């Protein structure tokens, strides 16, 4: 059982990393095979809107994106998380999401699409962090991650929001939130075991 965690932060010991660790804790305990990646460690160019992927399910840009998609293909569970940068996901995460345009096809009309991962029973938890305690300051970070994940065919079982964390790792002090994250991770792991 493979689980892939995708982190949009470049702070290796940041709040998003801590939140991901708590989400993954039940699966780690249960012996799942986990891989955690930071998008910032990969060279992912911006989508050019060329439509070169429109029938092939493959992006034509030759960089590290294909390597991540291989990991995505192999995983049954996925955790997708990002800090909030200006009311949305980080630019690393946004470039990755844009390139995932290659994971959907529009065979009949532009109103409906089919997704590469639909009926693959891939299960997902999304998570987001921001500095301010007012939820409006998180902007669309969490909803974007969740809508994107559903659009590419993932079954999103939980979404976790961490509000009010600025310094890297400060989220570790919030035991209640980390417990909520673990419960979300347990749900993910239970679903994968079914
Ligand atoms: C460029 C930049 C933009 C940010 N924009 C927001 C924002 O719009 N709203 C907010 O509440 N926090 C914002 N923050 C704060 C981060 O979301 C916060 O520090 C978060 O804990 C960072 O997560 P990390 O430790 O995983 O990197 C911003 C931080 C940076 C560096």
mmCIF file of C-alpha atoms and ligand atoms in Angstrom:
data_model
loop_
_atom_site.group_PDB
_atom_site.id
_atom_site.type_symbol
_atom_site.label_atom_id
_atom_site.label_comp_id
_atom_site.label_asym_id
_atom_site.label_seq_id
_atom_site.Cartn_x
_atom_site.Cartn_y
_atom_site.Cartn_z
ATOM 1 C CA UNK A 1 0.000 0.000 0.000
ATOM 2 C CA UNK A 2 1.676 3.188 -1.205
ATOM 3 C CA UNK A 3 0.928 6.702 -0.014
ATOM 4 C CA UNK A 4 2.368 9.791 -1.687
ATOM 5 C CA UNK A 5 2.498 13.107 0.211
ATOM 6 C CA UNK A 6 2.986 16.231 -1.897
ATOM 7 C CA UNK A 7 4.130 19.366 -0.074
ATOM 8 C CA UNK A 8 3.949 22.833 -1.681
ATOM 9 C CA UNK A 9 6.174 24.450 0.961
ATOM 10 C CA UNK A 10 9.950 24.836 0.648
ATOM 11 C CA UNK A 11 10.359 24.894 4.448
ATOM 12 C CA UNK A 12 11.409 21.313 5.165
ATOM 13 C CA UNK A 13 10.559 21.659 8.856
ATOM 14 C CA UNK A 14 7.671 23.997 8.285
ATOM 15 C CA UNK A 15 4.094 23.851 9.435
ATOM 16 C CA UNK A 16 2.835 22.076 6.331
ATOM 17 C CA UNK A 17 5.454 19.343 6.876
ATOM 18 C CA UNK A 18 4.332 18.879 10.494
ATOM 19 C CA UNK A 19 0.687 18.689 9.451
ATOM 20 C CA UNK A 20 1.534 16.103 6.770
ATOM 21 C CA UNK A 21 3.495 14.051 9.329
ATOM 22 C CA UNK A 22 0.473 13.895 11.611
ATOM 23 C CA UNK A 23 -1.821 12.918 8.725
ATOM 24 C CA UNK A 24 0.615 10.152 7.772
ATOM 25 C CA UNK A 25 1.183 8.898 11.339
ATOM 26 C CA UNK A 26 -1.540 6.180 11.328
ATOM 27 C CA UNK A 27 -0.324 4.828 7.970
ATOM 28 C CA UNK A 28 3.301 4.849 9.178
ATOM 29 C CA UNK A 29 2.207 2.929 12.262
ATOM 30 C CA UNK A 30 0.227 0.528 10.085
ATOM 31 C CA UNK A 31 3.240 -0.248 7.899
ATOM 32 C CA UNK A 32 2.213 1.539 4.676
ATOM 33 C CA UNK A 33 4.874 2.501 2.170
ATOM 34 C CA UNK A 34 5.168 6.282 2.359
ATOM 35 C CA UNK A 35 6.903 8.770 0.108
ATOM 36 C CA UNK A 36 6.909 12.479 0.974
ATOM 37 C CA UNK A 37 8.043 14.977 -1.626
ATOM 38 C CA UNK A 38 8.599 18.729 -1.704
ATOM 39 C CA UNK A 39 7.608 20.192 -5.065
ATOM 40 C CA UNK A 40 10.406 22.746 -4.637
ATOM 41 C CA UNK A 41 12.943 19.930 -5.032
ATOM 42 C CA UNK A 42 11.711 19.289 -8.568
ATOM 43 C CA UNK A 43 12.056 21.279 -11.727
ATOM 44 C CA UNK A 44 8.481 21.879 -12.865
ATOM 45 C CA UNK A 45 7.942 24.467 -15.581
ATOM 46 C CA UNK A 46 4.697 26.404 -16.038
ATOM 47 C CA UNK A 47 1.909 24.989 -18.219
ATOM 48 C CA UNK A 48 2.063 26.743 -21.592
ATOM 49 C CA UNK A 49 -1.561 25.972 -22.516
ATOM 50 C CA UNK A 50 -0.356 24.280 -25.716
ATOM 51 C CA UNK A 51 -3.047 21.530 -25.483
ATOM 52 C CA UNK A 52 -0.348 19.011 -26.443
ATOM 53 C CA UNK A 53 -1.728 16.679 -23.747
ATOM 54 C CA UNK A 54 -5.309 16.846 -25.015
ATOM 55 C CA UNK A 55 -5.413 13.263 -26.311
ATOM 56 C CA UNK A 56 -2.301 11.630 -24.900
ATOM 57 C CA UNK A 57 -2.719 12.059 -21.104
ATOM 58 C CA UNK A 58 0.907 13.168 -21.193
ATOM 59 C CA UNK A 59 2.399 16.610 -20.836
ATOM 60 C CA UNK A 60 4.784 17.427 -23.682
ATOM 61 C CA UNK A 61 7.125 19.554 -21.496
ATOM 62 C CA UNK A 62 10.229 17.560 -20.643
ATOM 63 C CA UNK A 63 11.115 18.195 -16.994
ATOM 64 C CA UNK A 64 10.577 16.502 -13.610
ATOM 65 C CA UNK A 65 6.777 16.518 -13.819
ATOM 66 C CA UNK A 66 6.652 13.022 -15.384
ATOM 67 C CA UNK A 67 8.661 11.650 -12.456
ATOM 68 C CA UNK A 68 6.043 12.877 -9.996
ATOM 69 C CA UNK A 69 3.211 11.480 -12.114
ATOM 70 C CA UNK A 70 4.893 8.052 -12.010
ATOM 71 C CA UNK A 71 4.789 8.228 -8.211
ATOM 72 C CA UNK A 72 1.163 9.437 -8.382
ATOM 73 C CA UNK A 73 0.226 6.512 -10.654
ATOM 74 C CA UNK A 74 1.734 4.035 -8.194
ATOM 75 C CA UNK A 75 0.107 5.480 -5.051
ATOM 76 C CA UNK A 76 -3.271 4.401 -3.649
ATOM 77 C CA UNK A 77 -3.302 7.165 -1.052
ATOM 78 C CA UNK A 78 -2.392 10.799 -1.594
ATOM 79 C CA UNK A 79 -1.885 13.729 0.796
ATOM 80 C CA UNK A 80 -1.777 17.110 -0.940
ATOM 81 C CA UNK A 81 -0.874 20.110 1.215
ATOM 82 C CA UNK A 82 0.299 23.687 0.844
ATOM 83 C CA UNK A 83 0.912 26.796 2.895
ATOM 84 C CA UNK A 84 -1.075 29.875 1.968
ATOM 85 C CA UNK A 85 0.827 32.429 -0.102
ATOM 86 C CA UNK A 86 -1.293 35.471 -0.834
ATOM 87 C CA UNK A 87 -4.658 33.808 -0.254
ATOM 88 C CA UNK A 88 -3.816 30.738 -2.330
ATOM 89 C CA UNK A 89 -1.406 27.834 -2.803
ATOM 90 C CA UNK A 90 2.341 28.451 -3.335
ATOM 91 C CA UNK A 91 3.641 28.955 -6.870
ATOM 92 C CA UNK A 92 5.323 25.511 -6.718
ATOM 93 C CA UNK A 93 1.936 23.928 -6.018
ATOM 94 C CA UNK A 94 0.121 26.032 -8.600
ATOM 95 C CA UNK A 95 2.576 25.074 -11.347
ATOM 96 C CA UNK A 96 2.145 21.414 -10.425
ATOM 97 C CA UNK A 97 -1.650 21.713 -10.453
ATOM 98 C CA UNK A 98 -1.645 23.497 -13.819
ATOM 99 C CA UNK A 99 0.524 20.776 -15.343
ATOM 100 C CA UNK A 100 -2.002 18.180 -14.096
ATOM 101 C CA UNK A 101 -4.238 19.480 -16.888
ATOM 102 C CA UNK A 102 -2.728 16.461 -18.652
ATOM 103 C CA UNK A 103 -4.650 14.209 -16.233
ATOM 104 C CA UNK A 104 -8.036 15.169 -17.669
ATOM 105 C CA UNK A 105 -9.511 14.873 -21.156
ATOM 106 C CA UNK A 106 -12.529 16.517 -22.762
ATOM 107 C CA UNK A 107 -13.715 13.890 -25.281
ATOM 108 C CA UNK A 108 -17.200 15.235 -26.083
ATOM 109 C CA UNK A 109 -17.603 18.793 -24.917
ATOM 110 C CA UNK A 110 -15.668 21.383 -22.934
ATOM 111 C CA UNK A 111 -18.310 21.121 -20.201
ATOM 112 C CA UNK A 112 -17.529 17.562 -19.149
ATOM 113 C CA UNK A 113 -14.264 15.754 -18.683
ATOM 114 C CA UNK A 114 -12.910 12.367 -17.804
ATOM 115 C CA UNK A 115 -10.135 12.091 -15.244
ATOM 116 C CA UNK A 116 -7.146 9.773 -15.348
ATOM 117 C CA UNK A 117 -7.661 8.654 -11.754
ATOM 118 C CA UNK A 118 -11.435 8.192 -11.723
ATOM 119 C CA UNK A 119 -12.374 4.579 -10.846
ATOM 120 C CA UNK A 120 -8.784 3.976 -9.657
ATOM 121 C CA UNK A 121 -9.910 4.165 -6.009
ATOM 122 C CA UNK A 122 -7.203 6.607 -5.072
ATOM 123 C CA UNK A 123 -8.024 8.219 -1.754
ATOM 124 C CA UNK A 124 -6.866 11.658 -0.679
ATOM 125 C CA UNK A 125 -6.562 14.056 2.251
ATOM 126 C CA UNK A 126 -5.951 17.747 1.520
ATOM 127 C CA UNK A 127 -4.431 20.201 3.999
ATOM 128 C CA UNK A 128 -3.498 23.873 4.164
ATOM 129 C CA UNK A 129 -1.792 26.229 6.607
ATOM 130 C CA UNK A 130 -1.846 29.997 7.016
ATOM 131 C CA UNK A 131 -0.550 32.625 9.433
ATOM 132 C CA UNK A 132 -3.730 34.470 10.227
ATOM 133 C CA UNK A 133 -6.479 33.080 12.458
ATOM 134 C CA UNK A 134 -9.228 34.587 10.353
ATOM 135 C CA UNK A 135 -10.242 31.831 7.885
ATOM 136 C CA UNK A 136 -10.827 34.381 5.126
ATOM 137 C CA UNK A 137 -7.049 35.033 5.083
ATOM 138 C CA UNK A 138 -6.498 31.462 3.903
ATOM 139 C CA UNK A 139 -8.273 32.489 0.722
ATOM 140 C CA UNK A 140 -8.883 29.536 -1.589
ATOM 141 C CA UNK A 141 -5.854 27.426 -0.548
ATOM 142 C CA UNK A 142 -7.776 24.477 0.881
ATOM 143 C CA UNK A 143 -10.761 24.629 -1.478
ATOM 144 C CA UNK A 144 -8.440 24.799 -4.496
ATOM 145 C CA UNK A 145 -6.501 21.715 -3.349
ATOM 146 C CA UNK A 146 -9.747 19.859 -2.668
ATOM 147 C CA UNK A 147 -11.520 20.829 -5.911
ATOM 148 C CA UNK A 148 -8.401 20.022 -7.936
ATOM 149 C CA UNK A 149 -8.042 16.604 -6.268
ATOM 150 C CA UNK A 150 -11.693 15.750 -6.969
ATOM 151 C CA UNK A 151 -11.392 16.950 -10.560
ATOM 152 C CA UNK A 152 -8.528 14.566 -11.325
ATOM 153 C CA UNK A 153 -10.562 11.670 -9.888
ATOM 154 C CA UNK A 154 -9.357 11.341 -6.304
ATOM 155 C CA UNK A 155 -11.753 10.489 -3.501
ATOM 156 C CA UNK A 156 -11.164 13.243 -0.924
ATOM 157 C CA UNK A 157 -12.063 11.853 2.518
ATOM 158 C CA UNK A 158 -10.939 14.801 4.673
ATOM 159 C CA UNK A 159 -9.552 18.337 4.444
ATOM 160 C CA UNK A 160 -7.539 19.858 7.298
ATOM 161 C CA UNK A 161 -7.022 23.605 7.837
ATOM 162 C CA UNK A 162 -4.279 24.961 10.132
ATOM 163 C CA UNK A 163 -5.002 28.597 10.965
ATOM 164 C CA UNK A 164 -2.707 30.918 12.935
ATOM 165 C CA UNK A 165 0.800 29.535 12.328
ATOM 166 C CA UNK A 166 3.719 31.636 11.148
ATOM 167 C CA UNK A 167 7.111 30.414 12.463
ATOM 168 C CA UNK A 168 8.259 27.108 10.984
ATOM 169 C CA UNK A 169 7.108 24.186 13.126
ATOM 170 C CA UNK A 170 4.940 26.261 15.497
ATOM 171 C CA UNK A 171 1.961 24.091 14.532
ATOM 172 C CA UNK A 172 3.484 21.322 16.718
ATOM 173 C CA UNK A 173 2.227 23.208 19.791
ATOM 174 C CA UNK A 174 -1.383 22.744 18.715
ATOM 175 C CA UNK A 175 -2.069 19.199 19.913
ATOM 176 C CA UNK A 176 -5.768 19.429 19.167
ATOM 177 C CA UNK A 177 -5.133 20.270 15.513
ATOM 178 C CA UNK A 178 -2.516 17.541 15.161
ATOM 179 C CA UNK A 179 -5.018 15.095 16.607
ATOM 180 C CA UNK A 180 -7.582 16.241 14.018
ATOM 181 C CA UNK A 181 -4.921 15.655 11.340
ATOM 182 C CA UNK A 182 -4.261 12.149 12.695
ATOM 183 C CA UNK A 183 -7.969 11.351 12.632
ATOM 184 C CA UNK A 184 -8.047 12.465 8.967
ATOM 185 C CA UNK A 185 -5.024 10.238 8.308
ATOM 186 C CA UNK A 186 -6.681 7.312 10.067
ATOM 187 C CA UNK A 187 -9.708 7.725 7.800
ATOM 188 C CA UNK A 188 -7.409 7.665 4.772
ATOM 189 C CA UNK A 189 -5.594 4.567 6.015
ATOM 190 C CA UNK A 190 -8.849 2.738 6.926
ATOM 191 C CA UNK A 191 -10.209 3.426 3.444
ATOM 192 C CA UNK A 192 -7.044 2.053 1.850
ATOM 193 C CA UNK A 193 -7.300 -1.114 3.902
ATOM 194 C CA UNK A 194 -10.862 -1.843 2.671
HETATM 195 C C1 LIG B 1 4.968 34.923 0.298
HETATM 196 C C2 LIG B 1 4.091 34.613 1.486
HETATM 197 C C3 LIG B 1 2.747 34.910 1.434
HETATM 198 C C4 LIG B 1 1.916 34.618 2.516
HETATM 199 N N1 LIG B 1 0.575 34.898 2.406
HETATM 200 C C5 LIG B 1 -0.256 34.589 3.446
HETATM 201 C C6 LIG B 1 -1.662 34.868 3.357
HETATM 202 O O1 LIG B 1 -2.179 35.345 2.346
HETATM 203 N N2 LIG B 1 -2.444 34.570 4.443
HETATM 204 C C7 LIG B 1 -1.916 34.048 5.606
HETATM 205 O O2 LIG B 1 -2.655 33.868 6.567
HETATM 206 N N3 LIG B 1 -0.592 33.713 5.683
HETATM 207 C C8 LIG B 1 0.244 33.974 4.639
HETATM 208 N N4 LIG B 1 1.583 33.648 4.717
HETATM 209 C C9 LIG B 1 2.090 32.924 5.903
HETATM 210 C C10 LIG B 1 2.257 31.399 5.673
HETATM 211 O O3 LIG B 1 1.111 30.816 5.133
HETATM 212 C C11 LIG B 1 2.575 30.721 7.015
HETATM 213 O O4 LIG B 1 3.774 31.244 7.554
HETATM 214 C C12 LIG B 1 2.668 29.217 6.942
HETATM 215 O O5 LIG B 1 2.747 28.709 8.247
HETATM 216 C C13 LIG B 1 3.870 28.724 6.148
HETATM 217 O O6 LIG B 1 3.839 27.323 6.037
HETATM 218 P P1 LIG B 1 5.181 26.416 6.027
HETATM 219 O O7 LIG B 1 5.819 26.586 7.371
HETATM 220 O O8 LIG B 1 4.707 25.061 5.759
HETATM 221 O O9 LIG B 1 6.023 26.950 4.907
HETATM 222 C C14 LIG B 1 2.441 33.982 3.660
HETATM 223 C C15 LIG B 1 3.824 33.688 3.725
HETATM 224 C C16 LIG B 1 4.642 34.000 2.663
HETATM 225 C C17 LIG B 1 6.120 33.672 2.733
#
